[in-house]
PDB file of C-alpha atoms and ligand atoms in Angstrom:
ATOM      1  CA  MET T 212     -11.392  -4.645  -2.592  1.00  0.00           C
ATOM      2  CA  ARG T 213      -8.529  -3.251  -0.553  1.00  0.00           C
ATOM      3  CA  ILE T 214      -5.337  -3.130  -2.511  1.00  0.00           C
ATOM      4  CA  VAL T 215      -1.856  -1.751  -1.914  1.00  0.00           C
ATOM      5  CA  LEU T 216       0.294  -0.843  -4.908  1.00  0.00           C
ATOM      6  CA  VAL T 217       4.073  -0.990  -4.493  1.00  0.00           C
ATOM      7  CA  GLY T 218       6.935  -0.419  -6.875  1.00  0.00           C
ATOM      8  CA  PRO T 219       9.861   1.948  -7.325  1.00  0.00           C
ATOM      9  CA  PRO T 220       9.330   5.588  -8.297  1.00  0.00           C
ATOM     10  CA  GLY T 221       8.618   5.609 -12.017  1.00  0.00           C
ATOM     11  CA  ALA T 222       7.071   2.118 -12.067  1.00  0.00           C
ATOM     12  CA  GLY T 223       3.817   3.703 -13.185  1.00  0.00           C
ATOM     13  CA  LYS T 224       1.918   3.329  -9.934  1.00  0.00           C
ATOM     14  CA  GLY T 225      -0.037   6.552 -10.412  1.00  0.00           C
ATOM     15  CA  THR T 226      -0.901   5.770 -14.030  1.00  0.00           C
ATOM     16  CA  GLN T 227      -1.989   2.212 -13.260  1.00  0.00           C
ATOM     17  CA  ALA T 228      -3.792   3.198 -10.080  1.00  0.00           C
ATOM     18  CA  ALA T 229      -6.034   5.594 -11.990  1.00  0.00           C
ATOM     19  CA  PHE T 230      -7.105   2.834 -14.416  1.00  0.00           C
ATOM     20  CA  LEU T 231      -7.401   0.112 -11.798  1.00  0.00           C
ATOM     21  CA  ALA T 232      -9.434   2.262  -9.422  1.00  0.00           C
ATOM     22  CA  LYS T 233     -11.847   3.041 -12.246  1.00  0.00           C
ATOM     23  CA  ASN T 234     -12.144  -0.617 -13.288  1.00  0.00           C
ATOM     24  CA  LEU T 235     -12.656  -1.782  -9.724  1.00  0.00           C
ATOM     25  CA  ASP T 236     -14.833   1.184  -8.702  1.00  0.00           C
ATOM     26  CA  ILE T 237     -12.806   2.078  -5.625  1.00  0.00           C
ATOM     27  CA  PRO T 238     -11.092   5.378  -4.759  1.00  0.00           C
ATOM     28  CA  HIS T 239      -7.433   5.872  -5.674  1.00  0.00           C
ATOM     29  CA  ILE T 240      -5.619   7.122  -2.578  1.00  0.00           C
ATOM     30  CA  SER T 241      -2.158   8.486  -3.318  1.00  0.00           C
ATOM     31  CA  THR T 242      -0.209   9.960  -0.413  1.00  0.00           C
ATOM     32  CA  GLY T 243       2.087  11.702  -2.925  1.00  0.00           C
ATOM     33  CA  ASP T 244      -0.954  13.414  -4.498  1.00  0.00           C
ATOM     34  CA  LEU T 245      -2.318  14.317  -1.062  1.00  0.00           C
ATOM     35  CA  PHE T 246       1.009  15.928  -0.153  1.00  0.00           C
ATOM     36  CA  ARG T 247       1.190  17.809  -3.475  1.00  0.00           C
ATOM     37  CA  ALA T 248      -2.391  19.073  -2.995  1.00  0.00           C
ATOM     38  CA  ASN T 249      -1.428  20.314   0.476  1.00  0.00           C
ATOM     39  CA  ILE T 250       1.661  22.020  -0.920  1.00  0.00           C
ATOM     40  CA  SER T 251      -0.251  23.827  -3.652  1.00  0.00           C
ATOM     41  CA  GLN T 252      -2.879  24.920  -1.117  1.00  0.00           C
ATOM     42  CA  GLY T 253      -0.129  26.157   1.210  1.00  0.00           C
ATOM     43  CA  THR T 254      -1.339  24.171   4.247  1.00  0.00           C
ATOM     44  CA  GLU T 255       0.795  23.573   7.327  1.00  0.00           C
ATOM     45  CA  LEU T 256       1.009  19.887   6.446  1.00  0.00           C
ATOM     46  CA  GLY T 257       2.196  20.790   2.954  1.00  0.00           C
ATOM     47  CA  LEU T 258       4.856  23.050   4.394  1.00  0.00           C
ATOM     48  CA  LYS T 259       6.123  20.245   6.601  1.00  0.00           C
ATOM     49  CA  ALA T 260       6.202  17.750   3.735  1.00  0.00           C
ATOM     50  CA  LYS T 261       7.826  19.845   1.021  1.00  0.00           C
ATOM     51  CA  ALA T 262      11.445  19.824   2.174  1.00  0.00           C
ATOM     52  CA  PHE T 263      11.433  16.052   2.631  1.00  0.00           C
ATOM     53  CA  MET T 264       9.860  15.486  -0.765  1.00  0.00           C
ATOM     54  CA  ASP T 265      12.242  17.822  -2.566  1.00  0.00           C
ATOM     55  CA  ALA T 266      15.169  15.944  -1.020  1.00  0.00           C
ATOM     56  CA  GLY T 267      13.708  12.584  -2.103  1.00  0.00           C
ATOM     57  CA  ASP T 268      13.249  11.495   1.503  1.00  0.00           C
ATOM     58  CA  LEU T 269      10.164  10.108   3.175  1.00  0.00           C
ATOM     59  CA  VAL T 270       7.897  12.533   4.961  1.00  0.00           C
ATOM     60  CA  PRO T 271       7.959  11.568   8.676  1.00  0.00           C
ATOM     61  CA  ASP T 272       5.505   8.859   9.730  1.00  0.00           C
ATOM     62  CA  GLU T 273       3.696  11.022  12.293  1.00  0.00           C
ATOM     63  CA  VAL T 274       2.599  13.333   9.475  1.00  0.00           C
ATOM     64  CA  THR T 275       1.966  10.650   6.860  1.00  0.00           C
ATOM     65  CA  ILE T 276       0.060   8.051   8.869  1.00  0.00           C
ATOM     66  CA  GLY T 277      -2.517  10.523  10.204  1.00  0.00           C
ATOM     67  CA  MET T 278      -3.105  11.952   6.749  1.00  0.00           C
ATOM     68  CA  ALA T 279      -3.540   8.503   5.174  1.00  0.00           C
ATOM     69  CA  LYS T 280      -5.845   7.351   7.972  1.00  0.00           C
ATOM     70  CA  ASP T 281      -8.082  10.442   7.577  1.00  0.00           C
ATOM     71  CA  ARG T 282      -8.391   9.780   3.881  1.00  0.00           C
ATOM     72  CA  MET T 283      -9.182   6.060   4.322  1.00  0.00           C
ATOM     73  CA  GLU T 284     -11.928   6.948   6.788  1.00  0.00           C
ATOM     74  CA  GLN T 285     -13.852   9.060   4.289  1.00  0.00           C
ATOM     75  CA  ASP T 286     -17.235   7.781   3.083  1.00  0.00           C
ATOM     76  CA  ASP T 287     -16.148   6.820  -0.416  1.00  0.00           C
ATOM     77  CA  ALA T 288     -13.610   4.353   0.999  1.00  0.00           C
ATOM     78  CA  VAL T 289     -15.936   2.174   3.097  1.00  0.00           C
ATOM     79  CA  ASN T 290     -16.113  -0.570   0.484  1.00  0.00           C
ATOM     80  CA  GLY T 291     -12.473  -0.520  -0.491  1.00  0.00           C
ATOM     81  CA  PHE T 292      -9.577   1.525  -1.782  1.00  0.00           C
ATOM     82  CA  LEU T 293      -6.442   1.373  -3.820  1.00  0.00           C
ATOM     83  CA  LEU T 294      -3.465   2.700  -1.886  1.00  0.00           C
ATOM     84  CA  ASP T 295      -0.684   4.195  -3.998  1.00  0.00           C
ATOM     85  CA  GLY T 296       2.491   5.256  -2.175  1.00  0.00           C
ATOM     86  CA  PHE T 297       1.305   4.131   1.231  1.00  0.00           C
ATOM     87  CA  PRO T 298       2.587   2.243   3.170  1.00  0.00           C
ATOM     88  CA  ARG T 299       6.150   3.121   2.271  1.00  0.00           C
ATOM     89  CA  ASN T 300       7.996   1.565   5.207  1.00  0.00           C
ATOM     90  CA  VAL T 301       7.369  -1.220   7.712  1.00  0.00           C
ATOM     91  CA  ALA T 302       6.167   1.167  10.462  1.00  0.00           C
ATOM     92  CA  GLN T 303       3.485   2.472   8.082  1.00  0.00           C
ATOM     93  CA  ALA T 304       2.498  -1.081   7.114  1.00  0.00           C
ATOM     94  CA  GLU T 305       2.082  -1.929  10.795  1.00  0.00           C
ATOM     95  CA  ALA T 306       0.030   1.223  11.343  1.00  0.00           C
ATOM     96  CA  LEU T 307      -2.187   0.270   8.406  1.00  0.00           C
ATOM     97  CA  ASP T 308      -2.737  -3.180   9.916  1.00  0.00           C
ATOM     98  CA  VAL T 309      -3.888  -1.543  13.149  1.00  0.00           C
ATOM     99  CA  VAL T 310      -6.355   0.692  11.273  1.00  0.00           C
ATOM    100  CA  LEU T 311      -7.728  -2.271   9.322  1.00  0.00           C
ATOM    101  CA  LYS T 312      -7.984  -4.545  12.337  1.00  0.00           C
ATOM    102  CA  ALA T 313      -9.936  -1.928  14.292  1.00  0.00           C
ATOM    103  CA  GLU T 314     -12.571  -2.011  11.537  1.00  0.00           C
ATOM    104  CA  ASP T 315     -12.354  -5.786  11.142  1.00  0.00           C
ATOM    105  CA  MET T 316     -11.072  -5.329   7.603  1.00  0.00           C
ATOM    106  CA  GLN T 317      -8.287  -6.969   5.635  1.00  0.00           C
ATOM    107  CA  LEU T 318      -6.197  -6.271   2.576  1.00  0.00           C
ATOM    108  CA  ASP T 319      -7.016  -8.397  -0.466  1.00  0.00           C
ATOM    109  CA  ALA T 320      -3.763  -7.994  -2.343  1.00  0.00           C
ATOM    110  CA  VAL T 321      -0.473  -6.156  -2.599  1.00  0.00           C
ATOM    111  CA  LEU T 322       0.354  -5.561  -6.231  1.00  0.00           C
ATOM    112  CA  ASP T 323       4.086  -5.241  -6.797  1.00  0.00           C
ATOM    113  CA  LEU T 324       5.099  -3.500 -10.041  1.00  0.00           C
ATOM    114  CA  GLU T 325       8.525  -4.622 -11.175  1.00  0.00           C
ATOM    115  CA  VAL T 326      10.712  -2.529 -13.455  1.00  0.00           C
ATOM    116  CA  PRO T 327      14.489  -2.393 -14.068  1.00  0.00           C
ATOM    117  CA  GLU T 328      16.371   0.539 -12.546  1.00  0.00           C
ATOM    118  CA  ASP T 329      17.721   2.091 -15.778  1.00  0.00           C
ATOM    119  CA  GLU T 330      14.182   2.162 -17.163  1.00  0.00           C
ATOM    120  CA  VAL T 331      12.962   3.952 -14.033  1.00  0.00           C
ATOM    121  CA  VAL T 332      15.476   6.763 -14.443  1.00  0.00           C
ATOM    122  CA  LYS T 333      14.511   7.227 -18.124  1.00  0.00           C
ATOM    123  CA  ARG T 334      10.817   7.264 -17.321  1.00  0.00           C
ATOM    124  CA  ILE T 335      11.096   9.801 -14.535  1.00  0.00           C
ATOM    125  CA  ALA T 336      13.451  12.187 -16.304  1.00  0.00           C
ATOM    126  CA  GLY T 337      10.924  12.577 -19.149  1.00  0.00           C
ATOM    127  CA  ARG T 338       7.781  12.567 -17.036  1.00  0.00           C
ATOM    128  CA  ARG T 339       5.396  15.530 -17.301  1.00  0.00           C
ATOM    129  CA  ILE T 340       2.270  15.933 -15.199  1.00  0.00           C
ATOM    130  CA  CYS T 341      -0.872  17.995 -15.660  1.00  0.00           C
ATOM    131  CA  ARG T 342      -1.426  20.829 -13.177  1.00  0.00           C
ATOM    132  CA  ASN T 343      -5.182  20.133 -13.155  1.00  0.00           C
ATOM    133  CA  ASP T 344      -5.106  16.387 -12.559  1.00  0.00           C
ATOM    134  CA  SER T 345      -2.079  14.326 -11.566  1.00  0.00           C
ATOM    135  CA  SER T 346      -3.544  11.209 -13.196  1.00  0.00           C
ATOM    136  CA  HIS T 347      -2.924  12.894 -16.572  1.00  0.00           C
ATOM    137  CA  VAL T 348       0.682  11.803 -16.976  1.00  0.00           C
ATOM    138  CA  PHE T 349       2.826  12.126 -20.121  1.00  0.00           C
ATOM    139  CA  HIS T 350       6.396  11.414 -21.177  1.00  0.00           C
ATOM    140  CA  VAL T 351       8.346  13.602 -23.565  1.00  0.00           C
ATOM    141  CA  SER T 352       9.235  10.633 -25.767  1.00  0.00           C
ATOM    142  CA  TYR T 353       7.289   7.516 -24.645  1.00  0.00           C
ATOM    143  CA  ASN T 354       3.885   9.168 -24.405  1.00  0.00           C
ATOM    144  CA  ALA T 355       4.278  12.638 -25.822  1.00  0.00           C
ATOM    145  CA  PRO T 356       1.357  15.076 -25.643  1.00  0.00           C
ATOM    146  CA  LYS T 357       0.035  16.194 -29.046  1.00  0.00           C
ATOM    147  CA  SER T 358       1.073  19.742 -28.273  1.00  0.00           C
ATOM    148  CA  GLU T 359       4.204  20.323 -26.193  1.00  0.00           C
ATOM    149  CA  GLY T 360       3.498  21.345 -22.615  1.00  0.00           C
ATOM    150  CA  VAL T 361      -0.273  20.949 -22.946  1.00  0.00           C
ATOM    151  CA  CYS T 362      -2.411  18.133 -21.503  1.00  0.00           C
ATOM    152  CA  ASP T 363      -4.248  16.116 -24.197  1.00  0.00           C
ATOM    153  CA  VAL T 364      -7.063  15.275 -21.804  1.00  0.00           C
ATOM    154  CA  CYS T 365      -8.022  18.671 -20.370  1.00  0.00           C
ATOM    155  CA  GLY T 366      -5.733  21.312 -21.891  1.00  0.00           C
ATOM    156  CA  GLY T 367      -3.985  21.908 -18.553  1.00  0.00           C
ATOM    157  CA  GLU T 368      -0.371  22.997 -18.267  1.00  0.00           C
ATOM    158  CA  LEU T 369       2.158  20.160 -18.077  1.00  0.00           C
ATOM    159  CA  TYR T 370       5.035  20.490 -15.635  1.00  0.00           C
ATOM    160  CA  GLN T 371       7.944  18.504 -14.253  1.00  0.00           C
ATOM    161  CA  ARG T 372       7.725  17.603 -10.567  1.00  0.00           C
ATOM    162  CA  ASP T 373      10.362  19.275  -8.342  1.00  0.00           C
ATOM    163  CA  ASP T 374      11.506  15.837  -7.157  1.00  0.00           C
ATOM    164  CA  ASP T 375      11.897  14.395 -10.667  1.00  0.00           C
ATOM    165  CA  SER T 376      15.451  15.712 -11.173  1.00  0.00           C
ATOM    166  CA  GLU T 377      18.069  13.008 -11.778  1.00  0.00           C
ATOM    167  CA  GLU T 378      19.823  13.604  -8.457  1.00  0.00           C
ATOM    168  CA  THR T 379      16.612  13.363  -6.445  1.00  0.00           C
ATOM    169  CA  VAL T 380      15.509  10.296  -8.386  1.00  0.00           C
ATOM    170  CA  ARG T 381      18.679   8.472  -7.305  1.00  0.00           C
ATOM    171  CA  ARG T 382      17.935   9.339  -3.680  1.00  0.00           C
ATOM    172  CA  ARG T 383      14.303   8.213  -4.073  1.00  0.00           C
ATOM    173  CA  LEU T 384      15.495   4.882  -5.481  1.00  0.00           C
ATOM    174  CA  GLU T 385      17.855   4.420  -2.550  1.00  0.00           C
ATOM    175  CA  VAL T 386      15.019   5.187  -0.136  1.00  0.00           C
ATOM    176  CA  TYR T 387      12.843   2.699  -2.014  1.00  0.00           C
ATOM    177  CA  HIS T 388      15.416  -0.102  -1.649  1.00  0.00           C
ATOM    178  CA  THR T 389      16.217   0.510   1.990  1.00  0.00           C
ATOM    179  CA  GLN T 390      12.816   1.510   3.389  1.00  0.00           C
ATOM    180  CA  THR T 391      10.014   0.438   1.062  1.00  0.00           C
ATOM    181  CA  GLU T 392      11.182  -2.914  -0.321  1.00  0.00           C
ATOM    182  CA  PRO T 393      11.104  -4.498   3.161  1.00  0.00           C
ATOM    183  CA  ILE T 394       7.301  -4.136   3.155  1.00  0.00           C
ATOM    184  CA  ILE T 395       7.181  -6.653   0.309  1.00  0.00           C
ATOM    185  CA  ASP T 396       8.579  -9.308   2.656  1.00  0.00           C
ATOM    186  CA  TYR T 397       6.249  -8.085   5.373  1.00  0.00           C
ATOM    187  CA  TYR T 398       3.273  -8.728   3.071  1.00  0.00           C
ATOM    188  CA  ARG T 399       4.749 -11.937   1.667  1.00  0.00           C
ATOM    189  CA  ALA T 400       4.508 -13.334   5.161  1.00  0.00           C
ATOM    190  CA  GLN T 401       0.754 -12.605   4.925  1.00  0.00           C
ATOM    191  CA  ASN T 402       0.605 -14.240   1.493  1.00  0.00           C
ATOM    192  CA  LEU T 403      -0.702 -11.074  -0.166  1.00  0.00           C
ATOM    193  CA  VAL T 404       1.934 -10.228  -2.763  1.00  0.00           C
ATOM    194  CA  VAL T 405       1.378 -10.538  -6.509  1.00  0.00           C
ATOM    195  CA  THR T 406       4.276  -9.397  -8.654  1.00  0.00           C
ATOM    196  CA  ILE T 407       3.859  -8.322 -12.265  1.00  0.00           C
ATOM    197  CA  SER T 408       6.169  -6.745 -14.800  1.00  0.00           C
ATOM    198  CA  ALA T 409       5.474  -3.053 -15.359  1.00  0.00           C
ATOM    199  CA  LEU T 410       7.198  -3.048 -18.754  1.00  0.00           C
ATOM    200  CA  GLY T 411       5.217  -2.522 -21.932  1.00  0.00           C
ATOM    201  CA  LYS T 412       2.300  -0.328 -22.923  1.00  0.00           C
ATOM    202  CA  VAL T 413       0.103   1.201 -20.229  1.00  0.00           C
ATOM    203  CA  ASP T 414      -2.973  -0.844 -21.231  1.00  0.00           C
ATOM    204  CA  GLU T 415      -0.927  -4.059 -21.376  1.00  0.00           C
ATOM    205  CA  VAL T 416       0.242  -3.501 -17.819  1.00  0.00           C
ATOM    206  CA  THR T 417      -3.331  -2.704 -16.689  1.00  0.00           C
ATOM    207  CA  ALA T 418      -4.580  -5.956 -18.269  1.00  0.00           C
ATOM    208  CA  ARG T 419      -1.772  -7.881 -16.572  1.00  0.00           C
ATOM    209  CA  ALA T 420      -2.665  -6.265 -13.255  1.00  0.00           C
ATOM    210  CA  MET T 421      -6.413  -7.001 -13.558  1.00  0.00           C
ATOM    211  CA  ASP T 422      -5.561 -10.602 -14.436  1.00  0.00           C
ATOM    212  CA  ALA T 423      -3.259 -10.962 -11.440  1.00  0.00           C
ATOM    213  CA  LEU T 424      -5.857  -9.447  -9.090  1.00  0.00           C
ATOM    214  CA  LYS T 425      -8.570 -11.872 -10.223  1.00  0.00           C
ATOM    215  CA  LYS T 426      -6.484 -14.802  -8.991  1.00  0.00           C
TER     216      LYS T 426
HETATM  217  P1  LIG V 101       6.831   8.249  -6.654  1.00  0.00           P
HETATM  218  O1  LIG V 101       6.077   6.993  -6.417  1.00  0.00           O
HETATM  219  O2  LIG V 101       7.009   8.544  -8.107  1.00  0.00           O
HETATM  220  O3  LIG V 101       8.100   8.350  -5.879  1.00  0.00           O
HETATM  221  P2  LIG V 101       4.906   9.796  -5.022  1.00  0.00           P
HETATM  222  O4  LIG V 101       4.054  10.852  -5.559  1.00  0.00           O
HETATM  223  O5  LIG V 101       4.259   8.540  -4.543  1.00  0.00           O
HETATM  224  O6  LIG V 101       5.984   9.499  -6.152  1.00  0.00           O
HETATM  225  O7  LIG V 101       5.766  10.368  -3.780  1.00  0.00           O
HETATM  226  C1  LIG V 101       6.514  11.546  -3.864  1.00  0.00           C
HETATM  227  C2  LIG V 101       7.143  11.874  -2.525  1.00  0.00           C
HETATM  228  O8  LIG V 101       6.122  12.091  -1.534  1.00  0.00           O
HETATM  229  C3  LIG V 101       8.029  10.802  -1.912  1.00  0.00           C
HETATM  230  O9  LIG V 101       9.341  10.833  -2.426  1.00  0.00           O
HETATM  231  C4  LIG V 101       7.962  11.187  -0.419  1.00  0.00           C
HETATM  232  O10 LIG V 101       8.779  12.286  -0.130  1.00  0.00           O
HETATM  233  C5  LIG V 101       6.526  11.639  -0.263  1.00  0.00           C
HETATM  234  N1  LIG V 101       5.657  10.505   0.160  1.00  0.00           N
HETATM  235  C6  LIG V 101       4.642   9.959  -0.555  1.00  0.00           C
HETATM  236  N2  LIG V 101       4.064   8.950   0.121  1.00  0.00           N
HETATM  237  C7  LIG V 101       4.741   8.846   1.303  1.00  0.00           C
HETATM  238  C8  LIG V 101       4.652   7.982   2.441  1.00  0.00           C
HETATM  239  N3  LIG V 101       3.749   7.000   2.505  1.00  0.00           N
HETATM  240  N4  LIG V 101       5.518   8.180   3.460  1.00  0.00           N
HETATM  241  C9  LIG V 101       6.424   9.153   3.425  1.00  0.00           C
HETATM  242  N5  LIG V 101       6.584   9.979   2.391  1.00  0.00           N
HETATM  243  C10 LIG V 101       5.755   9.840   1.329  1.00  0.00           C
END
């Protein structure tokens, strides 16, 4: 299966993607994670991306599209993938279509996670992520780790992302509305969009998502 996940920052894309990818046995490809890995490794690409990310802006397409394409062309992605955070604007969606067409492939679904804006801000402000594995995500009150600052899964250090400050979150939401939401119409025209509510417990949302994808 080839799936694109969309939804505002804080919708739980990363959390859901980890579960869905496991259930569906396809790799989880997150451009945000790829950028953060590049930043922590100090690569040139990471250096280019960091200032945009810290400001809550999109990293320029010429950097992002090449990186996403390289990842999709790796061996583990031949039978499908779950894209999380890509495409994030219409130009990226068009570029993805070109990549897919060249391989005679198609998307199966675009899963749209819906969540009210005030909830998004609350979720992001309390979000803490494991340094070892970004799919280990906690929240200081909604999903608190057993021991403060320590990952329940692997014992790694929990930290707050640089772009999770309230000011940057507002900018990221604005960018989402103006640049990313238009891809939902783009994919609606291809009859690919399934919208589900991202409210409720993590496993409830996963079940809802699996149900929607079966249809
Ligand atoms: P979230 O979904 O919570 O906003 P991500 O980890 O997906 O978090 O993205 C964090 C940041 O990485 C974005 O705000 C943006 O700066 C950058 N980024 C991620 N994916 C893309 C993309 N496809 N195009 C441009 N920038 C991106």
